[in-house]
Every structure is written in structure tokens, then in C-alpha cells.
């Protein structure tokens, strides 16, 4: 296979991201005339935190850690959205549809040119805005180019990406085959493959279309094509890891993970020690005793390669757009800089869950191999498989760290997800699908 060679692209903020706290806000009078007056979006009911449309306020007036229900925050966000849309000739045409999680708020904003999406991240995942901006310039065919970003606030304004891989798979499902709910996801602590005898969904698939476009078949054939495209993005990002870390992307490279693991084990609140959902005293001591072995795993992985790059860390079929133009990857709020193969942890578990595959199923091996193929010009198969196994192990600590970052919030709903941190650490002692 011919591998696209990585190319260096400066990761300075692009034109769409020059909305920093130290720069003046764009004035609507600068927009070419005639230009409709920006319309601030109203959030659809029911939402107890809804604030009726009011005059916009400057973003610099908003306390940096103001909650999303804060009236000043909402007016500033709505005003910023309207101003950025006006710069591109768009106008809001209806109510905003919200989706709120402890770590992020997403608004679907209807416009005359189709919906756009606004995302605000909490402090622990705020780096996503700058990361998406950078990746969209490194590989614009693999990541949506933002309409506007505010990296200092963790704000993203994105065009609509179309159908997700999950949606396209469900739409093309053969008649009579049972479908899973669009929200039917494995547990955050890591779903295991289906038990033997479970009714699998279709896993037949045809090769991808030209240039990595959406596969013509159904099922895992599309996943194979998507993973190949994702691996290309990782290769292209590999020379920019220092710049990505400088943007605030968490550093989970094998060389630093042992210390991060040790530090996490001292965070009694995050581990829910002596609380419901936390490890028993025996399980906690087992984790502490595992530290030397984990350090050896990381050392072996660092010595094998491939080098560190961006690692999505939540790569399942609802975080991939699948259109006739190919695959684009989104929702980078869990991402880190680390060993590329750590992405296989969530991907293989999610595929096993959604397609009803048992551990060791050849279909999972095909997924893994499709992903690893992009590195076969530099590493033999044995080396790639060894690295994949080690990386999946280290990624479990990465997932726990990701959840701890996401839950750095005062939102009372965080308690619903708090057991994900100790849950992922417990997975260190569980087998993998392959």
C-alpha cells in the first residue's frame, strides 16, 4: 500500500480562530452589505436554564468559569454564534436544540443554509476547540473545518457533517435484521464482546469506495475503510505532536504514562475510594502493586513504535461522519497525544458490542489489520501486533485520565459518570477481544 507522507503544517491559529480574549471582537459593520441583522438563537424548551433573547454581551465580560445556565454566559454565546454566522452570510432561522452533558454543551443551530453546531467544553476538555482547528488544517478531508473557534473559551462552531457511520449502517441494514438503538452504547467502563451464541448483526462488507469513500457494502466493511482513513490522519499528525501538546492536548505518551498512573492512584476522590462505585481495598492495592508492571509495559511500547501522534480515544461509529466524500472524525474531547494504537481499545470493543461478536472473532481481526496496514511499510506484522496489544493496555489508563478531566466540573450530574474512572482502571486486569 502506498502511504501518504506526513507533511508539516504550522499549527498557529487559523483565520477562523483569531477570536482570542486579547483580540478585539469583530464588528458587524465589517460584514459586506446588504447583511441581515444577526439573530441570537433561543434555546428550545424544556430547559430550566433557558434565557430569552437579550442583547449580546462581549465574551470578555463573561467569567471564565461561568456555568452554561448563567444568563450572561448564554447571551455571550448566542451573540458570538450570531456574529460568526453573519460573517459567513448565514442567519439563524429557528430555535436551538440543546444537548447538555457535565463536560460539554452542544447546540444544533438552524440556519437558512442548513444546521450548524455549537459546542462549549468544560475546563477539562477545553483544548478540543484548538485541536479541531489544527487537525482541520493538517488534513481537511478527515476533520470538519470549523466556521469559528474560541480556543480560550473552548467554543467550536462547526458545519453539519451529514450522516454518521452508525446512521448509515442502520439505514442500509438488510430488511428483517434487528436494529440497535442509536443510543445503545456499551458501558463506559468498557463493554466486553458478546457471549457465545449471541445473535450477531451482519458483518459482511464490501471494500471502500474510491479514495477511501464510503464503502458500498454493509457492516464492518465500512468500518475497515474508516479505520484506514483514520490511520492516515494519525500518520499525517505524527510530526506535529509537540505543537499539539502546546495547544493543551493532554500528553499520554508512553514515557509519561507511568507517572500519570501513579498520580491518579493518589486521587482518592476520582477513584471513589471508600465510596459506592469505587474499588475495594483489595482491588485498590492490586492497582498499586501493578505500577511496576505498567511501567515495564510502557517502556516496551515506547521502544517498539510507531511514534506518538493524536489519539482520538473514543473512536466509535457515532463519532465518524460517513458520506460519499469519505470519512471525517469528530468529537475530539477525549483525545490525547499518545501511542496511535491506543485507539483500538474503544473501537474494537464498540464493534464487538454493536455487531454481537465474540472474543477472537475473525471480523475483529480484520478491523485491527485494516487499521494497522498503514504502518506496514515500516514495521512487520509481528511488531505491529505486539505494539497493538501493549497500546490497548496503556490506553485503559488513558481512558481513566480522560474521564477524570471530563468530570472536572461542579455539575451535579457528574456523579452519574464518576465510576468510569475506577471502572477503566479495573479493566487493566480484564482480557481484550483479540
XYZ file of C-alpha atoms in Angstrom:
434
model
C 0.000 0.000 0.000
C 1.218 3.486 -0.815
C 1.324 5.558 2.334
C 0.780 9.322 2.108
C 3.827 11.005 3.554
C 3.337 13.267 6.568
C 3.790 16.946 5.901
C 4.492 19.747 8.312
C 1.798 22.384 8.659
C 2.210 25.289 11.075
C -0.301 24.952 13.878
C -0.767 28.651 14.528
C -4.390 29.733 14.865
C -6.128 29.973 11.507
C -8.316 32.822 10.339
C -11.358 31.262 11.944
C -9.676 31.059 15.337
C -8.407 34.586 15.842
C -11.180 35.275 18.335
C -8.848 35.296 21.342
C -9.544 37.099 24.583
C -6.779 39.568 23.773
C -8.094 40.468 20.325
C -10.957 42.842 19.564
C -14.276 41.281 18.668
C -15.303 41.562 15.008
C -17.815 44.308 14.373
C -20.942 43.534 12.396
C -20.399 46.704 10.423
C -17.418 44.997 8.823
C -19.672 42.461 7.141
C -20.387 43.158 3.494
C -23.709 44.844 2.822
C -26.509 44.167 2.493
C -26.372 41.936 5.557
C -29.274 40.733 7.731
C -29.149 41.674 11.392
C -27.726 38.728 13.403
C -30.415 36.886 15.282
C -29.466 35.374 18.626
C -30.702 31.799 18.941
C -33.290 30.922 21.526
C -32.927 27.567 23.231
C -35.880 25.219 22.761
C -37.952 24.111 25.763
C -37.959 22.385 28.101
C -34.789 23.792 29.639
C -34.780 25.331 33.088
C -31.692 27.324 32.161
C -33.268 28.988 29.124
C -32.721 32.715 28.859
C -34.908 34.672 26.466
C -33.213 36.550 23.656
C -31.441 39.610 25.017
C -28.812 41.970 23.670
C -25.447 40.331 23.133
C -22.661 40.923 25.620
C -18.944 40.762 24.959
C -17.300 37.431 25.631
C -14.639 39.158 27.701
C -17.372 40.169 30.158
C -18.211 36.554 30.980
C -16.460 34.948 33.963
C -14.185 32.248 32.559
C -15.821 29.525 34.628
C -19.408 30.776 34.413
C -21.895 27.928 34.150
C -23.793 27.254 30.956
C -27.054 28.240 32.649
C -25.613 31.628 33.593
C -27.634 34.344 31.788
C -24.538 36.360 30.924
C -22.801 33.275 29.533
C -25.799 32.351 27.407
C -26.195 35.849 25.975
C -22.493 35.961 25.132
C -22.558 32.541 23.461
C -25.674 33.338 21.452
C -24.280 36.675 20.402
C -20.972 35.120 19.352
C -22.750 32.485 17.271
C -24.886 35.098 15.523
C -21.877 37.290 14.766
C -19.821 34.416 13.365
C -22.715 33.216 11.214
C -23.254 36.728 9.881
C -19.627 36.784 8.763
C -20.344 33.766 6.557
C -23.671 35.048 5.244
C -25.797 32.771 7.411
C -28.784 33.705 9.527
C -30.420 31.805 12.372
C -33.920 30.690 11.440
C -35.317 28.918 14.485
C -34.830 27.576 17.972
C -31.626 25.974 19.134
C -31.808 22.291 20.114
C -29.591 21.668 23.160
C -27.757 18.617 24.408
C -26.101 19.026 27.782
C -23.555 16.791 29.467
C -21.436 17.580 32.532
C -18.408 18.094 30.270
C -19.973 19.839 27.261
C -22.937 21.688 25.869
C -23.948 21.237 22.219
C -26.471 23.379 20.375
C -27.907 22.475 16.991
C -28.492 25.858 15.387
C -30.851 26.026 12.371
C -29.895 28.458 9.612
C -31.122 29.218 6.126
C -28.189 27.197 4.771
C -28.764 24.157 6.969
C -27.906 23.415 10.584
C -24.632 24.316 12.248
C -23.350 23.038 15.576
C -22.035 24.990 18.543
C -20.059 23.171 21.214
C -18.776 24.510 24.519
C -16.428 22.386 26.611
C -15.772 22.391 30.322
C -12.320 23.271 31.600
C -11.091 19.670 31.448
C -11.816 19.274 27.718
C -11.455 22.872 26.568
C -8.495 22.012 24.341
C -10.839 20.356 21.817
C -11.528 23.637 20.016
C -7.879 24.329 19.235
C -7.228 20.688 18.378
C -10.062 20.516 15.852
C -8.863 23.735 14.245
C -5.325 22.349 13.960
C -6.373 18.942 12.609
C -8.690 20.513 10.047
C -5.680 22.302 8.575
C -3.437 19.251 8.734
C -5.999 17.061 6.959
C -9.182 18.934 5.931
C -10.608 15.833 4.253
C -10.629 13.967 7.578
C -11.813 16.660 10.015
C -14.515 19.289 9.510
C -13.162 22.815 9.113
C -14.706 24.982 11.844
C -16.704 28.054 10.928
C -15.208 29.707 14.012
C -13.403 28.761 17.207
C -12.573 30.368 20.540
C -9.811 28.117 21.933
C -9.519 30.133 25.144
C -13.210 29.517 25.860
C -13.424 26.028 24.387
C -16.030 27.143 21.833
C -16.477 25.477 18.453
C -18.862 26.388 15.630
C -18.998 23.645 13.010
C -20.888 22.987 9.785
C -23.147 19.968 9.633
C -21.163 16.829 8.825
C -24.004 14.722 7.472
C -24.719 11.121 8.312
C -22.662 9.214 10.862
C -21.229 5.769 10.254
C -23.725 4.371 12.729
C -26.652 6.030 10.964
C -25.562 4.871 7.522
C -25.109 1.309 8.768
C -28.552 1.278 10.361
C -30.150 2.805 7.273
C -28.720 0.136 4.987
C -29.404 -2.751 7.340
C -30.983 -5.709 5.491
C -34.736 -5.998 5.930
C -35.710 -8.114 8.911
C -32.397 -7.729 10.722
C -32.834 -6.295 14.247
C -31.540 -2.795 14.779
C -29.961 -1.372 17.898
C -30.990 1.913 19.373
C -28.932 4.886 18.282
C -28.172 5.451 21.949
C -27.421 1.809 22.724
C -23.809 2.106 23.829
C -21.580 -0.144 25.885
C -20.936 0.788 29.475
C -18.309 3.465 29.948
C -16.111 1.111 31.913
C -15.729 -0.946 28.762
C -18.121 -3.396 27.142
C -16.975 -6.941 26.641
C -17.568 -8.890 23.417
C -20.861 -10.672 23.041
C -21.246 -14.027 24.688
C -21.005 -17.111 22.530
C -24.317 -17.781 20.864
C -25.454 -14.154 20.850
C -27.243 -13.196 17.654
C -24.739 -11.139 15.660
C -25.658 -8.351 13.317
C -24.466 -8.548 9.734
C -20.690 -8.322 9.400
C -20.494 -8.665 5.646
C -18.972 -5.737 3.836
C -17.508 -4.653 0.532
C -14.292 -2.732 0.012
C -14.287 1.019 0.409
C -15.126 3.267 -2.496
C -12.540 5.307 -4.389
C -10.178 7.467 -2.340
C -11.380 5.965 0.918
C -15.000 6.910 0.268
C -17.928 5.241 1.957
C -17.933 1.503 1.369
C -20.666 0.151 -0.841
C -21.417 -2.773 1.458
C -22.987 -3.069 4.863
C -21.431 -3.550 8.263
C -17.778 -3.899 9.116
C -16.579 -3.275 5.570
C -17.262 0.399 6.157
C -15.509 0.282 9.499
C -12.390 -1.136 7.850
C -12.343 1.744 5.371
C -12.918 4.304 8.115
C -10.075 2.932 10.234
C -7.712 3.025 7.277
C -8.571 6.692 6.755
C -8.159 7.442 10.449
C -4.705 5.851 10.414
C -3.701 8.175 7.562
C -4.758 11.150 9.678
C -2.631 9.863 12.535
C 0.388 9.439 10.266
C -0.031 12.981 8.974
C -0.263 14.343 12.529
C 2.790 12.497 13.811
C 5.265 15.290 13.147
C 3.173 17.840 14.989
C 2.933 16.261 18.444
C 4.896 18.977 20.233
C 2.682 21.630 18.684
C -0.434 19.680 19.685
C 0.762 19.391 23.274
C 1.447 23.136 23.230
C -2.207 23.646 22.296
C -3.183 21.921 25.535
C -3.811 18.420 24.218
C -3.010 16.025 27.095
C 0.333 14.236 26.843
C -0.243 10.493 27.204
C 2.940 9.301 25.545
C 4.263 6.002 26.934
C 7.181 7.762 28.590
C 4.900 9.842 30.849
C 2.028 7.425 31.460
C 3.637 5.585 34.414
C 3.818 8.793 36.437
C 0.298 9.798 35.380
C -0.925 6.385 36.526
C 0.857 6.727 39.861
C -0.582 10.209 40.379
C -4.085 9.013 39.525
C -3.861 6.289 42.153
C -3.319 9.020 44.757
C -6.507 10.829 43.726
C -8.892 9.268 46.211
C -11.835 11.405 45.127
C -11.524 10.459 41.453
C -11.180 6.764 42.335
C -14.218 6.912 44.640
C -12.206 5.247 47.387
C -14.439 4.373 50.329
C -17.446 5.368 48.209
C -20.060 3.454 46.199
C -18.688 2.541 42.780
C -15.086 2.636 43.900
C -12.647 -0.267 44.192
C -12.461 -2.460 47.250
C -9.411 -2.151 49.459
C -8.056 -5.338 47.901
C -8.655 -4.100 44.342
C -7.000 -0.784 45.136
C -3.902 -2.499 46.500
C -3.798 -4.639 43.379
C -3.744 -1.474 41.256
C -0.926 -0.037 43.349
C 1.002 -3.266 43.043
C 0.593 -3.147 39.265
C 2.593 0.079 38.923
C 5.993 -1.557 38.211
C 4.471 -3.867 35.598
C 2.629 -0.976 33.964
C 5.892 0.965 33.765
C 7.504 -2.008 32.015
C 4.602 -2.209 29.547
C 5.026 1.477 28.734
C 8.797 1.099 28.349
C 8.375 -1.799 25.933
C 5.779 0.127 23.941
C 7.973 3.218 23.709
C 10.798 1.075 22.358
C 8.701 -0.528 19.631
C 6.967 2.397 17.929
C 5.297 3.796 15.928
C 5.893 7.266 17.334
C 3.235 9.152 19.244
C 0.540 11.125 17.458
C -3.001 12.291 18.058
C -5.161 9.560 19.587
C -8.947 10.092 19.468
C -9.609 7.769 22.440
C -13.356 7.455 21.812
C -13.457 6.235 18.231
C -16.805 4.531 17.727
C -19.286 4.669 14.861
C -21.256 7.624 16.236
C -18.110 9.790 16.126
C -17.439 9.254 12.420
C -19.208 11.007 9.562
C -19.696 8.689 6.565
C -20.638 10.353 3.286
C -19.954 9.883 -0.412
C -16.919 12.133 0.069
C -15.335 9.802 2.612
C -14.939 9.691 6.372
C -14.490 12.552 8.804
C -13.811 12.170 12.510
C -15.308 14.360 15.209
C -15.872 14.711 18.958
C -12.213 15.072 19.945
C -12.851 15.975 23.586
C -11.266 12.724 24.840
C -8.213 12.975 22.596
C -4.607 12.961 23.700
C -1.137 12.719 22.245
C -0.060 9.136 22.708
C 0.657 5.850 21.015
C -1.597 5.692 17.943
C -2.719 2.114 18.510
C -4.464 3.012 21.760
C -7.450 3.943 19.595
C -8.133 0.240 19.096
C -9.319 -0.116 22.698
C -12.655 1.635 22.218
C -13.021 0.806 18.528
C -12.760 -2.966 18.870
C -14.923 -3.096 21.977
C -17.580 -0.941 20.357
C -17.579 -3.047 17.182
C -17.769 -6.273 19.177
C -20.703 -4.900 21.124
C -22.641 -3.488 18.208
C -22.153 -6.472 15.898
C -22.538 -9.151 18.558
C -19.039 -10.554 18.069
C -17.412 -12.962 20.488
C -13.825 -12.599 21.639
C -11.434 -13.788 18.946
C -13.948 -13.361 16.111
C -12.065 -13.091 12.775
C -14.100 -9.993 11.912
C -12.416 -8.127 14.758
C -9.056 -9.263 13.450
C -9.906 -7.822 10.037
C -10.759 -4.495 11.630
C -7.482 -4.420 13.528
C -5.470 -5.440 10.477
C -7.127 -2.811 8.263
C -6.073 -0.189 10.767
C -2.505 -1.492 11.184
C -1.896 -1.837 7.440
C -0.955 1.815 7.049
C 2.161 1.213 9.173
C 3.213 -1.992 7.393
C 5.727 -0.106 5.251
C 7.865 0.456 8.362
C 7.053 -2.441 10.707
C 6.495 -6.147 10.218
C 3.234 -7.794 11.239
C 4.628 -9.346 14.409
C 5.877 -5.978 15.641
C 2.585 -4.267 14.834
C 0.542 -6.876 16.683
C 2.811 -6.701 19.715
C 2.571 -2.910 19.794
C -1.205 -3.033 19.416
C -1.569 -5.318 22.414
C 0.618 -3.143 24.617
C -1.042 0.085 23.457
C -4.525 -1.202 24.236
C -3.371 -1.961 27.781
C -1.916 1.500 28.323
C -5.000 3.125 26.782
C -7.098 1.881 29.704
C -5.218 4.262 31.961
C -5.669 6.932 29.307
C -9.432 6.402 29.386
C -9.486 6.787 33.159
C -7.498 10.012 32.861
C -9.848 11.254 30.156
C -12.870 10.699 32.370
C -11.200 12.456 35.293
C -10.626 15.508 33.068
C -14.183 15.441 31.746
C -15.611 15.346 35.254
C -13.722 18.418 36.455
C -16.980 20.277 36.875
C -19.439 21.239 39.572
C -22.360 19.873 37.560
C -24.353 17.588 39.900
C -24.877 15.168 37.002
C -21.184 14.266 37.093
C -21.995 11.675 39.734
C -23.784 9.574 37.120
C -20.461 9.010 35.350
C -17.954 9.097 38.214
C -17.486 5.322 38.345
C -15.970 5.411 34.845
C -12.599 6.411 36.319
C -12.138 3.384 38.620
C -14.038 1.254 36.119
C -11.454 1.751 33.389
C -8.596 1.044 35.788
C -10.265 -2.229 36.743
C -10.150 -3.165 33.053
C -6.362 -3.433 33.308
C -6.891 -6.962 34.580
C -9.504 -7.982 32.007
C -8.856 -9.667 28.627
C -9.355 -7.923 25.300
C -11.434 -9.060 22.278
C -8.236 -10.033 20.428
